[in-house]
Amino acid sequence: MRRRLVVYSAAAMVLAAMLGPPLRGIDRDSYPLSTYPMFSRDRGPISRVASAVGLEADDDLHRLDPHLVAGTDEVMLAVQTVSKAVRDGTDATRRLCEQIAGRVAAHPDLDRVVTVVVRVEEHHSVGYFRGERTPRSVEEHGSCGVER
Amino acid sequence: VTAVAMARRADRRLLSPMPPERLAALRVLVGAYALAYLLVRLPHLLAVSRFEDPRFDPIGPLGWLDGPVPPGIGQPALAATLVAGAAFVAGWRWRLTGPAFAVLFLAVTTYRNSWGQVFHTENLVAIHLLLLALAPAADAWSLDRRARRARTSDDRTRYGWPVRLISLVTVLAYVVAGWAKIRNGGLHWVTGDVLRNQVAHDNLRKALFDDAYSPVGAAAVRYGWLFPPLAAVSLAVEVGAILALVRGRLRILWIAAAWAFHIGVLALMAIAFPYQLTGVAYASLLPVERAPAWLRAHAPQSLPASMIRWRKRWVRTSAG
């Protein structure tokens, strides 16, 4: 009987832990108990992505990878880093821009990049892969020079 | 009457006996996976341990933190996690190292997920480790057993229910993911362009960050008709996870479908769920304790001789 009580208590806790967040309609995702919201929402065909780019003196553009942008190999973390800086305003954007510029300055293949720009680009996400590579709109949120 | 009969059947299933080797095999598989995962991701985890910026957004069990942990604490904690992980796999001083590794793994992965992005690749393994840590998972195939600190009990029911709870967690994770799609997207999630836009958006973000994106996904999004069937199959796999609680062919069929689903995610979005792709996530649903005997029985008879020849050749090459 004692074993049954332990097993049923444990099973009830597992069910409550796993099903509690979705049944309560919690919107904010967490860890390790999750509502697994990934890919569930209809985001529409237009994507607004906060990113950072490097510009040469003649305005040639270089896409900057997650390591240069956020010091990580995780692209999602890099996306969130730029998004949060943009949300947090001018000071946060400038700080991030300077951090990125420091990493760009130390990168041997980017010695022609003179400016880093933090910006939000709007693309038609499906159209991008049909060849529409030019953003529909670009909002610049900050820029800084690359000092070497 | 039907509800009573179902309750009785569930009761019998939950409390039916299981060999201690099943739980031990799960300890080795899940523990080894978690340890290998930490080692492979060590450069990333070390980078995260040095993050100081205002991105910090603590979640879950670390929600109480009001700022990033200094590297002087984070990096020794990471080292302790690796040591505890080795002890977990070996089943050494289980009562201490089992819970220690489960809690440290949870802490390390929660910290990694506390920077504005929840990754969903470690949730299942973290919960599986916690359940294993609370179970008698080192009564067999362990250093504790060899040192006579542990012994297998004649009461085999104590080895069955932890395995079934681990399976239940796996199943519920898929069902909850399926439920989220129905709740947030409704029927439109299947019939509309939701999945297509998600695949395109995910690959676009990677492209804009000069990161590797999926060429398969990039090509597939040009053909809208592909996505409603893919969405229907994805949803069926997630909600149909409940079939894995039924023994026999349905369970095997679901495991194969779930694995194929993750291959599809990898192909379309370049997103890897390594716990699922290695199959370890589904181990509790299979008689994994029989694997060593099966391997012994099916290993090629000539293997020892060929290994000896290979060793001789290697020694000669090294000496030369």
CSV table of C-alpha atoms in Angstrom, one decimal, chain A residues 21-96:
chain,number,residue,atom,x,y,z
A,21,PRO,CA,1.7,25.3,-17.5
A,22,PRO,CA,-0.3,24.6,-20.7
A,23,LEU,CA,-3.5,24.0,-18.9
A,24,ARG,CA,-3.1,27.3,-17.0
A,25,GLY,CA,-2.6,29.0,-20.3
A,26,ILE,CA,0.8,30.4,-19.2
A,27,ASP,CA,2.2,32.4,-22.1
A,28,ARG,CA,5.8,32.9,-20.9
A,29,ASP,CA,7.9,29.9,-21.7
A,30,SER,CA,10.2,28.4,-19.0
A,31,TYR,CA,12.7,25.6,-18.3
A,32,PRO,CA,12.7,22.7,-17.8
A,33,LEU,CA,8.9,22.8,-17.7
A,34,SER,CA,7.7,24.3,-20.9
A,35,THR,CA,4.6,25.0,-22.9
A,36,TYR,CA,6.6,24.1,-26.0
A,37,PRO,CA,5.3,27.1,-28.0
A,38,MET,CA,7.9,26.9,-30.7
A,39,PHE,CA,6.6,27.2,-34.2
A,40,SER,CA,3.0,27.2,-33.0
A,41,ARG,CA,2.0,30.8,-33.8
A,42,ASP,CA,1.1,32.3,-37.1
A,43,ARG,CA,3.8,34.9,-37.7
A,44,GLY,CA,2.6,35.8,-41.2
A,45,PRO,CA,4.9,36.2,-44.2
A,46,ILE,CA,6.6,39.4,-43.2
A,47,SER,CA,9.6,39.0,-40.9
A,48,ARG,CA,11.2,41.8,-38.9
A,49,VAL,CA,14.7,40.8,-37.8
A,50,ALA,CA,17.0,42.9,-35.6
A,51,SER,CA,20.6,42.3,-36.8
A,52,ALA,CA,24.0,43.9,-37.0
A,53,VAL,CA,26.0,44.5,-40.2
A,54,GLY,CA,29.5,45.7,-41.0
A,55,LEU,CA,30.0,48.4,-43.6
A,56,GLU,CA,33.2,49.2,-45.6
A,57,ALA,CA,34.1,52.8,-46.5
A,58,ASP,CA,32.3,52.4,-49.9
A,59,ASP,CA,29.2,51.0,-48.1
A,60,ASP,CA,29.8,47.3,-49.1
A,61,LEU,CA,27.9,45.3,-46.6
A,62,HIS,CA,29.1,42.3,-44.5
A,63,ARG,CA,26.7,40.1,-42.6
A,64,LEU,CA,28.1,39.5,-39.1
A,65,ASP,CA,27.9,36.0,-37.6
A,66,PRO,CA,26.6,35.1,-34.1
A,67,HIS,CA,30.1,35.1,-32.6
A,68,LEU,CA,30.8,38.6,-33.8
A,69,VAL,CA,27.4,39.9,-32.7
A,70,ALA,CA,26.9,38.2,-29.4
A,71,GLY,CA,30.1,36.2,-28.6
A,72,THR,CA,28.3,32.9,-29.0
A,73,ASP,CA,27.8,30.3,-31.7
A,74,GLU,CA,24.0,30.2,-31.1
A,75,VAL,CA,22.2,32.2,-33.7
A,76,MET,CA,19.1,32.5,-31.7
A,77,LEU,CA,21.0,34.0,-28.8
A,78,ALA,CA,22.5,36.5,-31.2
A,79,VAL,CA,19.0,37.4,-32.6
A,80,GLN,CA,17.7,37.9,-29.0
A,81,THR,CA,20.7,40.0,-28.1
A,82,VAL,CA,20.2,42.5,-30.8
A,83,SER,CA,16.4,42.5,-30.4
A,84,LYS,CA,16.7,43.2,-26.6
A,85,ALA,CA,19.3,46.0,-27.2
A,86,VAL,CA,16.9,47.6,-29.7
A,87,ARG,CA,14.0,47.3,-27.3
A,88,ASP,CA,16.0,48.7,-24.4
A,89,GLY,CA,16.8,51.9,-26.3
A,90,THR,CA,19.7,54.0,-27.5
A,91,ASP,CA,22.2,53.4,-24.7
A,92,ALA,CA,21.8,49.6,-24.9
A,93,THR,CA,22.1,49.7,-28.7
A,94,ARG,CA,25.3,51.8,-28.5
A,95,ARG,CA,26.9,49.5,-25.9
A,96,LEU,CA,26.1,46.5,-28.0
